[in-house]
Short mmCIF file of C-alpha atoms and ligand atoms in Angstrom, two decimals:
data_model
loop_
_atom_site.label_atom_id
_atom_site.label_comp_id
_atom_site.label_asym_id
_atom_site.label_seq_id
_atom_site.Cartn_x
_atom_site.Cartn_y
_atom_site.Cartn_z
CA MET C 19 0.00 0.00 0.00
CA GLN C 20 1.50 3.32 -1.08
CA ASN C 21 0.38 5.30 1.96
CA SER C 22 2.38 2.91 4.10
CA ASP C 23 5.51 3.28 2.02
CA GLU C 24 5.44 7.04 2.21
CA ILE C 25 4.76 7.31 5.95
CA TRP C 26 7.36 4.64 6.72
CA ARG C 27 9.96 6.51 4.68
CA LEU C 28 9.19 9.62 6.72
CA ILE C 29 9.69 7.61 9.91
CA ASP C 30 13.03 6.28 8.67
CA ARG C 31 14.18 9.77 7.73
CA HIS C 32 13.57 11.09 11.26
CA ALA C 33 14.56 7.94 13.16
CA PRO C 34 18.14 8.83 14.21
CA GLU C 35 17.22 12.08 15.98
CA PHE C 36 14.44 10.34 17.92
CA GLN C 37 16.66 7.42 18.89
CA ASP C 38 19.03 10.07 20.27
CA LEU C 39 16.13 11.67 22.15
CA SER C 40 15.26 8.29 23.66
CA ASP C 41 18.87 7.79 24.74
CA ARG C 42 19.06 11.25 26.32
CA VAL C 43 15.88 10.60 28.31
CA TRP C 44 17.28 7.18 29.34
CA GLY C 45 20.26 9.07 30.72
CA MET C 46 18.20 11.43 32.90
CA PRO C 47 15.77 9.09 34.66
CA GLU C 48 13.16 11.20 36.47
CA LEU C 49 10.31 9.97 38.65
CA ALA C 50 6.60 10.72 38.34
CA TYR C 51 5.84 14.46 38.18
CA THR C 52 9.52 15.41 38.39
CA GLU C 53 10.25 14.82 34.69
CA HIS C 54 11.29 18.44 34.13
CA ARG C 55 14.37 17.71 32.02
CA SER C 56 12.73 14.90 30.05
CA CYS C 57 9.67 17.03 29.36
CA ALA C 58 11.95 19.91 28.30
CA GLU C 59 13.68 17.57 25.85
CA HIS C 60 10.32 16.60 24.34
CA THR C 61 9.14 20.22 24.27
CA GLU C 62 12.33 21.28 22.51
CA MET C 63 11.93 18.49 19.96
CA LEU C 64 8.31 19.52 19.30
CA ARG C 65 9.47 23.09 18.64
CA GLN C 66 12.33 21.95 16.41
CA GLN C 67 9.91 19.91 14.34
CA GLY C 68 7.54 22.84 13.95
CA PHE C 69 4.67 21.82 16.23
CA ALA C 70 2.61 24.49 17.99
CA VAL C 71 3.39 23.77 21.64
CA THR C 72 1.10 23.99 24.65
CA GLU C 73 2.92 23.63 27.95
CA MET C 74 1.41 22.97 31.38
CA VAL C 75 -1.37 20.78 29.98
CA ALA C 76 -4.05 20.44 32.70
CA ASN C 77 -1.82 22.67 34.86
CA ILE C 78 0.72 19.89 35.15
CA PRO C 79 4.26 21.30 34.82
CA THR C 80 5.64 18.17 33.13
CA ALA C 81 2.80 17.65 30.65
CA VAL C 82 3.14 19.06 27.13
CA MET C 83 1.16 18.96 23.89
CA GLY C 84 2.25 19.75 20.35
CA GLU C 85 -0.13 20.16 17.41
CA ALA C 86 0.36 20.42 13.67
CA GLY C 87 -1.99 20.61 10.70
CA GLN C 88 -5.33 22.24 9.96
CA GLY C 89 -8.91 21.06 10.30
CA GLY C 90 -9.95 17.58 11.21
CA PRO C 91 -9.81 14.83 12.18
CA VAL C 92 -7.68 15.29 15.30
CA ILE C 93 -5.39 12.33 15.90
CA ALA C 94 -3.60 12.13 19.24
CA ILE C 95 -0.45 10.10 19.75
CA LEU C 96 0.42 9.63 23.41
CA GLY C 97 3.89 9.33 24.92
CA GLU C 98 5.42 9.04 28.39
CA TYR C 99 8.86 9.65 29.91
CA ASP C 100 8.81 8.88 33.62
CA ALA C 101 11.28 6.47 35.21
CA LEU C 102 11.20 4.22 38.28
CA PRO C 103 13.03 4.41 41.60
CA GLY C 104 15.80 1.95 42.41
CA LEU C 105 16.29 0.62 38.88
CA SER C 106 19.55 2.31 37.98
CA GLN C 107 21.57 -0.04 35.79
CA VAL C 108 24.56 0.10 33.49
CA ALA C 109 23.34 0.22 29.88
CA GLY C 110 23.74 -2.91 27.80
CA LEU C 111 25.25 -5.01 30.59
CA PRO C 112 23.57 -8.42 31.11
CA GLU C 113 24.50 -8.41 34.79
CA LYS C 114 22.99 -6.41 37.62
CA ARG C 115 25.18 -3.37 38.24
CA GLU C 116 23.88 0.02 39.29
CA LEU C 117 24.96 2.99 37.25
CA GLU C 118 24.31 5.21 40.25
CA ALA C 119 23.92 3.76 43.75
CA GLY C 120 20.24 3.83 44.68
CA GLY C 121 19.49 5.75 41.50
CA HIS C 122 16.44 5.73 39.28
CA GLY C 123 16.18 3.92 35.97
CA HIS C 124 14.02 3.49 32.90
CA GLY C 125 12.83 0.06 34.00
CA CYS C 126 9.57 0.37 32.05
CA GLY C 127 11.06 1.67 28.80
CA HIS C 128 9.25 5.01 28.86
CA ASN C 129 12.29 6.66 27.24
CA LEU C 130 11.40 4.62 24.15
CA LEU C 131 7.66 5.07 24.65
CA GLY C 132 7.78 8.87 24.49
CA SER C 133 10.34 9.09 21.70
CA ALA C 134 8.61 6.60 19.39
CA ALA C 135 5.25 8.33 19.91
CA LEU C 136 6.79 11.71 19.11
CA LEU C 137 8.54 10.19 16.09
CA ALA C 138 5.19 8.86 14.82
CA ALA C 139 3.52 12.25 15.34
CA THR C 140 6.35 14.00 13.50
CA ALA C 141 6.07 11.70 10.49
CA VAL C 142 2.28 12.17 10.38
CA LYS C 143 2.80 15.95 10.52
CA ASP C 144 5.16 15.75 7.52
CA TYR C 145 2.73 13.47 5.71
CA LEU C 146 -0.15 15.93 6.19
CA ALA C 147 2.00 18.77 4.87
CA ALA C 148 3.42 16.83 1.92
CA ASN C 149 -0.03 15.72 0.77
CA ASN C 150 -1.81 18.95 1.63
CA LEU C 151 -4.40 17.02 3.60
CA PRO C 152 -6.83 18.35 6.18
CA GLY C 153 -6.29 16.92 9.64
CA ARG C 154 -4.37 17.60 12.80
CA VAL C 155 -1.90 15.43 14.63
CA ARG C 156 -1.07 15.96 18.27
CA TYR C 157 1.63 14.56 20.48
CA TYR C 158 0.74 14.45 24.16
CA GLY C 159 3.73 14.17 26.47
CA CYS C 160 2.12 12.54 29.48
CA PRO C 161 4.01 12.41 32.79
CA ALA C 162 3.68 10.19 35.82
CA GLU C 163 2.28 7.01 34.31
CA GLU C 164 3.91 5.14 37.17
CA GLY C 165 1.36 5.66 39.90
CA GLY C 166 0.63 9.31 39.22
CA ALA C 167 -2.42 8.86 36.97
CA ALA C 168 -1.55 12.03 35.06
CA LYS C 169 -3.67 11.07 32.07
CA GLY C 170 -6.70 10.79 34.36
CA PHE C 171 -6.13 14.36 35.53
CA MET C 172 -5.61 15.43 31.91
CA VAL C 173 -8.89 13.76 30.88
CA ARG C 174 -10.68 15.37 33.85
CA ASP C 175 -9.34 18.74 32.68
CA GLY C 176 -10.69 18.20 29.14
CA ALA C 177 -7.28 17.87 27.46
CA PHE C 178 -8.62 15.27 24.98
CA LYS C 179 -12.14 16.63 24.49
CA ASP C 180 -11.77 17.50 20.79
CA VAL C 181 -9.64 14.47 19.91
CA ASP C 182 -11.17 12.05 17.39
CA ILE C 183 -8.93 9.05 17.95
CA ALA C 184 -5.90 8.32 20.11
CA ILE C 185 -3.00 5.96 19.51
CA THR C 186 -0.31 4.86 21.92
CA TRP C 187 1.99 1.93 22.66
CA HIS C 188 4.04 0.31 25.35
CA PRO C 189 7.46 -1.35 25.17
CA SER C 190 7.25 -5.12 25.24
CA SER C 191 8.90 -8.33 24.09
CA PHE C 192 6.20 -8.71 21.45
CA SER C 193 4.72 -6.78 18.53
CA GLY C 194 1.02 -6.32 17.90
CA ILE C 195 -1.98 -4.75 19.53
CA TYR C 196 -2.37 -4.82 23.28
CA GLU C 197 -5.26 -6.95 24.30
CA PRO C 198 -7.30 -4.32 26.13
CA VAL C 199 -7.12 -5.88 29.55
CA SER C 200 -5.88 -3.64 32.31
CA LEU C 201 -7.27 -3.11 35.75
CA ALA C 202 -8.96 -0.06 37.19
CA ASN C 203 -7.17 1.00 40.33
CA THR C 204 -7.08 3.53 43.11
CA ARG C 205 -4.54 4.55 45.73
CA ILE C 206 -5.98 5.55 49.09
CA ASP C 207 -4.05 6.61 52.17
CA PHE C 208 -5.58 5.60 55.51
CA ALA C 209 -4.24 7.77 58.33
CA PHE C 210 -5.05 6.60 61.85
CA THR C 211 -4.78 8.82 64.89
CA GLY C 212 -4.68 7.51 68.45
CA ARG C 213 -3.15 8.74 71.68
CA SER C 214 0.47 8.31 72.77
CA SER C 215 1.50 7.20 76.20
CA HIS C 216 4.36 5.41 77.95
CA ALA C 217 4.07 1.85 76.75
CA ALA C 218 5.18 0.41 80.13
CA THR C 219 3.98 2.80 82.82
CA ALA C 220 0.68 3.88 81.27
CA PRO C 221 -0.26 1.50 78.47
CA HIS C 222 -3.93 1.76 79.38
CA LEU C 223 -3.90 5.44 78.48
CA GLY C 224 -2.56 4.87 74.99
CA ARG C 225 -4.55 4.12 71.86
CA SER C 226 -2.31 2.72 69.18
CA ALA C 227 -2.68 3.88 65.62
CA LEU C 228 -0.15 1.24 64.62
CA ASP C 229 -2.41 -1.47 66.07
CA ALA C 230 -5.20 -0.05 63.96
CA VAL C 231 -3.16 -0.32 60.76
CA GLU C 232 -2.13 -3.86 61.62
CA LEU C 233 -5.73 -4.87 62.30
CA MET C 234 -6.85 -3.22 59.10
CA ASN C 235 -4.26 -5.22 57.15
CA VAL C 236 -5.39 -8.44 58.83
CA GLY C 237 -8.98 -7.64 57.97
CA VAL C 238 -8.14 -6.95 54.32
CA ASN C 239 -6.06 -10.10 54.12
CA TYR C 240 -9.08 -12.10 55.31
CA MET C 241 -11.20 -10.35 52.71
CA ARG C 242 -8.92 -11.61 49.91
CA GLU C 243 -10.64 -14.99 49.93
CA HIS C 244 -13.92 -13.31 49.17
CA MET C 245 -13.09 -10.97 46.33
CA PRO C 246 -13.06 -11.46 42.55
CA SER C 247 -10.05 -13.52 41.59
CA ASP C 248 -8.66 -10.93 39.18
CA ALA C 249 -8.86 -8.10 41.72
CA ARG C 250 -5.62 -7.13 43.47
CA ILE C 251 -4.91 -5.36 46.74
CA HIS C 252 -1.46 -4.26 47.93
CA TYR C 253 -0.38 -1.99 50.75
CA ALA C 254 2.68 -0.17 52.05
CA TYR C 255 3.35 1.55 55.37
CA LEU C 256 3.90 5.26 54.99
CA ASP C 257 4.14 5.93 58.73
CA ALA C 258 4.57 3.23 61.34
CA GLY C 259 4.32 5.71 64.19
CA GLY C 260 7.98 6.19 64.94
CA ILE C 261 10.93 4.08 66.01
CA ALA C 262 10.37 3.95 69.79
CA PRO C 263 8.73 0.72 70.98
CA ASN C 264 8.18 2.25 74.44
CA VAL C 265 5.86 4.91 73.04
CA VAL C 266 2.33 3.97 72.07
CA GLN C 267 2.14 5.07 68.44
CA ALA C 268 -0.27 7.97 68.12
CA THR C 269 -0.16 8.13 64.33
CA ALA C 270 0.19 5.57 61.59
CA LYS C 271 -0.53 5.68 57.89
CA VAL C 272 -0.88 2.97 55.27
CA ARG C 273 -1.29 3.36 51.51
CA TYR C 274 -3.63 0.92 49.80
CA LEU C 275 -3.56 0.15 46.10
CA ILE C 276 -6.79 -1.55 45.06
CA ARG C 277 -7.30 -2.94 41.56
CA ALA C 278 -10.32 -4.48 39.86
CA ARG C 279 -11.41 -5.52 36.39
CA GLU C 280 -13.65 -2.50 35.91
CA LEU C 281 -14.79 0.65 37.62
CA PRO C 282 -18.06 -0.53 39.26
CA GLU C 283 -16.28 -3.55 40.76
CA LEU C 284 -13.52 -1.27 41.97
CA GLN C 285 -16.04 0.98 43.72
CA ARG C 286 -17.51 -2.02 45.54
CA LEU C 287 -14.08 -3.17 46.73
CA ILE C 288 -13.15 0.31 47.89
CA ALA C 289 -16.32 0.46 49.98
CA ARG C 290 -15.38 -2.84 51.64
CA VAL C 291 -11.82 -1.74 52.39
CA ARG C 292 -13.15 1.49 53.89
CA LYS C 293 -15.44 -0.54 56.18
CA ILE C 294 -12.47 -2.59 57.36
CA ALA C 295 -10.55 0.62 58.12
CA ASP C 296 -13.52 1.93 60.09
CA GLY C 297 -13.69 -1.40 61.93
CA ALA C 298 -10.01 -1.23 62.82
CA ALA C 299 -10.51 2.28 64.18
CA LEU C 300 -13.50 1.11 66.21
CA MET C 301 -11.55 -1.78 67.70
CA THR C 302 -8.63 0.39 68.73
CA GLU C 303 -10.52 3.54 69.71
CA THR C 304 -8.61 5.52 67.15
CA THR C 305 -9.88 7.66 64.29
CA VAL C 306 -9.20 7.18 60.61
CA LYS C 307 -9.15 9.53 57.64
CA ALA C 308 -9.07 8.21 54.08
CA GLN C 309 -7.56 10.28 51.29
CA VAL C 310 -7.71 9.24 47.63
CA ILE C 311 -4.31 9.87 46.03
CA SER C 312 -4.94 8.79 42.46
CA ALA C 313 -7.07 6.45 40.41
CA VAL C 314 -7.19 5.05 36.90
CA SER C 315 -9.87 3.35 34.83
CA ASN C 316 -9.64 0.02 33.07
CA LEU C 317 -8.64 0.05 29.42
CA LEU C 318 -11.40 -0.07 26.80
CA GLY C 319 -10.69 -1.70 23.47
CA ASN C 320 -11.74 -0.40 20.07
CA THR C 321 -12.28 -3.04 17.42
CA PRO C 322 -11.98 -0.90 14.22
CA LEU C 323 -8.77 0.74 15.44
CA GLU C 324 -7.35 -2.59 16.59
CA HIS C 325 -7.93 -4.04 13.12
CA ALA C 326 -6.32 -1.01 11.46
CA LEU C 327 -3.28 -1.16 13.74
CA HIS C 328 -2.95 -4.90 13.36
CA ALA C 329 -3.10 -4.57 9.57
CA ASN C 330 -0.19 -2.14 9.77
CA PHE C 331 1.85 -4.60 11.83
CA THR C 332 1.04 -7.34 9.33
CA ARG C 333 2.19 -5.20 6.42
CA LEU C 334 5.35 -4.28 8.32
CA GLY C 335 6.27 -7.78 9.44
CA PRO C 336 8.44 -8.26 12.53
CA PRO C 337 11.10 -5.74 13.60
CA PRO C 338 14.36 -6.17 11.65
CA PHE C 339 16.43 -7.71 14.44
CA ASP C 340 19.74 -9.19 13.31
CA ALA C 341 22.01 -11.95 14.61
CA ALA C 342 23.92 -9.57 16.89
CA ASP C 343 20.65 -8.36 18.48
CA ILE C 344 19.60 -11.95 19.08
CA ALA C 345 22.97 -12.88 20.60
CA THR C 346 22.71 -9.95 23.03
CA ALA C 347 19.13 -10.84 23.90
CA GLN C 348 20.25 -14.42 24.63
CA LYS C 349 22.72 -13.07 27.20
CA PHE C 350 19.86 -11.25 28.92
CA GLN C 351 17.66 -14.34 28.77
CA ALA C 352 20.42 -16.22 30.60
CA THR C 353 19.72 -13.95 33.62
CA MET C 354 16.03 -14.93 33.64
CA THR C 355 14.25 -18.02 34.85
CA GLU C 356 12.44 -20.46 32.59
CA GLU C 357 9.26 -19.28 34.32
CA ASP C 358 9.96 -15.64 33.37
CA ILE C 359 10.14 -16.70 29.73
CA GLN C 360 7.17 -19.10 29.78
CA SER C 361 4.87 -16.67 31.56
CA SER C 362 5.87 -13.92 29.14
CA TYR C 363 4.62 -16.06 26.24
CA ARG C 364 1.50 -17.03 28.17
CA ARG C 365 0.57 -13.40 28.77
CA SER C 366 1.14 -12.57 25.10
CA GLY C 367 -1.16 -15.32 23.84
CA LEU C 368 1.60 -16.82 21.67
CA PRO C 369 2.67 -20.46 22.04
CA ALA C 370 5.80 -20.73 24.15
CA ARG C 371 9.15 -21.23 22.43
CA THR C 372 12.60 -21.76 23.81
CA ASP C 373 14.59 -20.89 20.71
CA GLU C 374 13.72 -17.26 20.23
CA ALA C 375 15.32 -14.59 22.37
CA LEU C 376 13.69 -11.79 20.37
CA CYS C 377 10.18 -12.39 19.11
CA SER C 378 9.92 -12.49 15.32
CA ALA C 379 6.14 -12.87 15.14
CA ILE C 380 3.24 -10.45 15.14
CA ILE C 381 0.71 -11.43 17.79
CA PRO C 382 -2.49 -12.59 16.02
CA ILE C 383 -5.38 -10.21 16.52
CA ASP C 384 -7.47 -12.90 18.18
CA ALA C 385 -4.70 -14.13 20.53
CA LYS C 386 -5.93 -14.49 24.07
CA GLY C 387 -3.24 -13.86 26.61
CA GLY C 388 -3.55 -13.57 30.34
CA GLY C 389 -4.01 -9.81 30.12
CA MET C 390 -1.76 -7.24 31.76
CA ASN C 391 -3.13 -7.53 35.25
CA GLY C 392 -1.49 -4.22 35.84
CA SER C 393 -3.06 -0.84 35.49
CA THR C 394 -2.39 2.13 33.27
CA ASP C 395 -3.70 5.65 33.12
CA VAL C 396 -4.14 5.10 29.37
CA GLY C 397 -7.41 3.54 30.58
CA ASP C 398 -8.94 6.94 31.32
CA VAL C 399 -8.13 8.25 27.84
CA SER C 400 -9.74 5.12 26.38
CA TRP C 401 -13.00 6.02 28.15
CA ALA C 402 -12.82 9.59 26.83
CA VAL C 403 -11.98 8.91 23.16
CA PRO C 404 -11.55 5.87 20.88
CA LEU C 405 -8.06 4.59 21.63
CA VAL C 406 -5.79 1.80 20.49
CA GLN C 407 -2.62 0.67 22.18
CA ALA C 408 0.20 -1.11 20.39
CA ARG C 409 2.96 -3.13 21.91
CA GLY C 410 6.36 -3.06 20.35
CA ALA C 411 9.08 -5.67 20.70
CA VAL C 412 12.13 -3.85 22.06
CA TYR C 413 13.65 -6.34 24.52
CA ALA C 414 14.32 -10.04 25.11
CA VAL C 415 11.36 -12.35 25.65
CA GLY C 416 10.93 -12.97 29.37
CA THR C 417 12.34 -9.64 30.54
CA PRO C 418 10.38 -8.87 33.69
CA GLY C 419 8.57 -5.53 33.83
CA HIS C 420 10.17 -2.96 36.12
CA SER C 421 13.49 -4.79 36.24
CA TRP C 422 17.19 -3.99 35.91
CA GLN C 423 17.23 -6.13 32.76
CA LEU C 424 14.68 -3.82 31.21
CA THR C 425 16.64 -0.68 32.11
CA ALA C 426 19.79 -2.30 30.69
CA GLN C 427 18.20 -3.00 27.30
CA GLY C 428 16.76 0.51 26.82
CA MET C 429 19.51 1.81 24.54
CA LEU C 430 20.49 -1.35 22.66
CA PRO C 431 20.26 -1.50 18.85
CA ALA C 432 17.26 -3.85 19.24
CA ALA C 433 15.44 -1.20 21.29
CA HIS C 434 16.24 1.42 18.65
CA LYS C 435 14.94 -0.83 15.89
CA GLY C 436 11.84 -1.75 17.90
CA MET C 437 10.91 1.87 18.60
CA VAL C 438 11.14 2.76 14.90
CA HIS C 439 9.10 -0.31 14.00
CA VAL C 440 6.25 0.51 16.38
CA ALA C 441 6.36 4.18 15.32
CA LYS C 442 5.69 2.96 11.76
CA ALA C 443 2.71 0.89 12.92
CA MET C 444 1.24 3.85 14.84
CA ALA C 445 1.87 6.42 12.12
CA GLY C 446 0.49 4.01 9.49
CA THR C 447 -2.71 3.71 11.52
CA ALA C 448 -2.98 7.50 11.77
CA VAL C 449 -2.56 7.80 8.02
CA ASP C 450 -5.25 5.15 7.48
CA ALA C 451 -7.62 7.25 9.59
CA LEU C 452 -6.77 10.35 7.53
CA ALA C 453 -7.33 8.50 4.26
CA ASP C 454 -10.55 6.80 5.30
CA PRO C 455 -13.05 8.93 7.27
CA THR C 456 -15.19 5.85 7.83
CA LEU C 457 -12.46 4.43 10.09
CA VAL C 458 -12.84 7.37 12.48
CA ALA C 459 -16.64 7.07 12.28
CA ARG C 460 -16.53 3.34 12.99
CA ALA C 461 -14.11 3.87 15.88
CA LYS C 462 -16.50 6.42 17.37
CA GLU C 463 -19.50 4.12 16.99
CA ASP C 464 -17.62 1.31 18.69
CA HIS C 465 -16.62 3.66 21.52
CA ALA C 466 -20.17 4.93 21.97
CA ARG C 467 -21.43 1.36 22.18
CA ARG C 468 -18.87 0.37 24.82
CA THR C 469 -19.56 3.39 27.01
CA ALA C 470 -23.35 3.51 26.57
CA ALA C 471 -24.25 1.31 29.54
CA THR C 472 -21.82 2.85 32.02
CA PRO C 473 -20.79 6.34 30.94
CA TYR C 474 -17.35 7.46 32.07
CA VAL C 475 -17.11 8.97 35.50
CA CYS C 476 -13.57 10.05 36.35
CA PRO C 477 -12.47 7.85 39.26
CA ILE C 478 -10.42 10.72 40.69
CA PRO C 479 -12.60 12.80 43.03
CA ASP C 480 -13.01 16.45 41.97
CA ASP C 481 -11.12 17.82 44.95
CA VAL C 482 -8.02 15.67 44.43
CA ARG C 483 -5.08 17.46 42.79
CA PRO C 484 -2.27 15.63 40.97
CA PRO C 485 0.14 14.23 43.58
CA PHE C 486 3.03 16.45 42.48
CA THR C 487 5.16 15.56 45.51
CA MET C 488 4.57 11.81 45.40
CA SER C 489 8.14 11.12 44.26
CA THR C 490 9.85 13.56 46.60
CA ALA C 491 7.91 13.22 49.86
CA SER C 492 9.26 10.46 52.04
ZN1 ZN P 20 5.18 1.49 31.63
#
């Protein structure tokens, strides 16, 4: 198809500068809502490429949007650039070695995610101009995917309200569309307040907030048996009430992360966890305050867009990995367990293989994997506008998510090839939507059908602001 050839040539022409951008962002790993340098790099690139730039999207300092073209439709391509704590790692080394002691690292590949999305948007911009076509392409630089739910705040603020379709991707070991299975989630802090006293001379005067947290955790752990099997609940202590065992702890705080298949189920689980917190407070004669920190929706699929994206992958074929890429990937696979590799295939929906360090297949459109069982703030955008999410093979099969192995592979030639490959699939899909207005119409119909029964309600309460200090507050 000629459209494909032209847009793919445009991608190839721009590829080196965007691979460099990805490498620069890899080298400045910044946590959720602190991505000032990474966002500046993306903003600068948008300007260089001639996009009209809007900074401070939804009043978030590290969110940026660039637009090019005239008229409609409006096609959004979404990128990210936040890193993870504790995943510093020497680039390219198949052995765990921190680059910076205790440092951050791109253990989810968001350096590639943002750069490939911006590369795709740039090629679509050039395509619109070269063919004198009506239509606008936007790149949204979205911060804080890792626990910050920035896209949810951006949706709540109306940042996508005039977008017709949205396209994004995530780094993976496989190429194809992402089966739209991700969990809705919410983070809630439960802060208990009791009364301190000398734990030996006046224990009867104390009311322990730490006891309350412990009882709450016990209660929730008993609840696990009686919740949907694909729901998830995790918790972490934010305040254990101090380090003195001879003081009855007057304050204690625990953060709960609750995940469920879809929003209504999530709301039911939240109500149950809140009851357990109230029960723990009652038992210990303490008080409890619950504060929602962030929340994301489950991901909605979109059949017409999935077919269009998949067709682009099929036309492209697998990423052009060579023997050297495969040899390097084999060294990384040697650091993984057989289970890492098998479960990676299982989740993808492909039959397991033992002879393929880098996947050379495109996942069939009807493959049924185990789903992500994680959560992503892309979910909220998918409730607001028709959205499709690609996955692009950029690292060895079996590489665990959020791992040093993933950080290490973020600048390898295979990652560079993979990001260009997925940029072609995304840009090709955008061009299909520009060439065929019925694709946008069908995507919208599909979206309307999926959201008709339960219209989107942003899971983030109106009074909750983005948790800008989540990465800096201890
Ligand atoms: Zn990620």
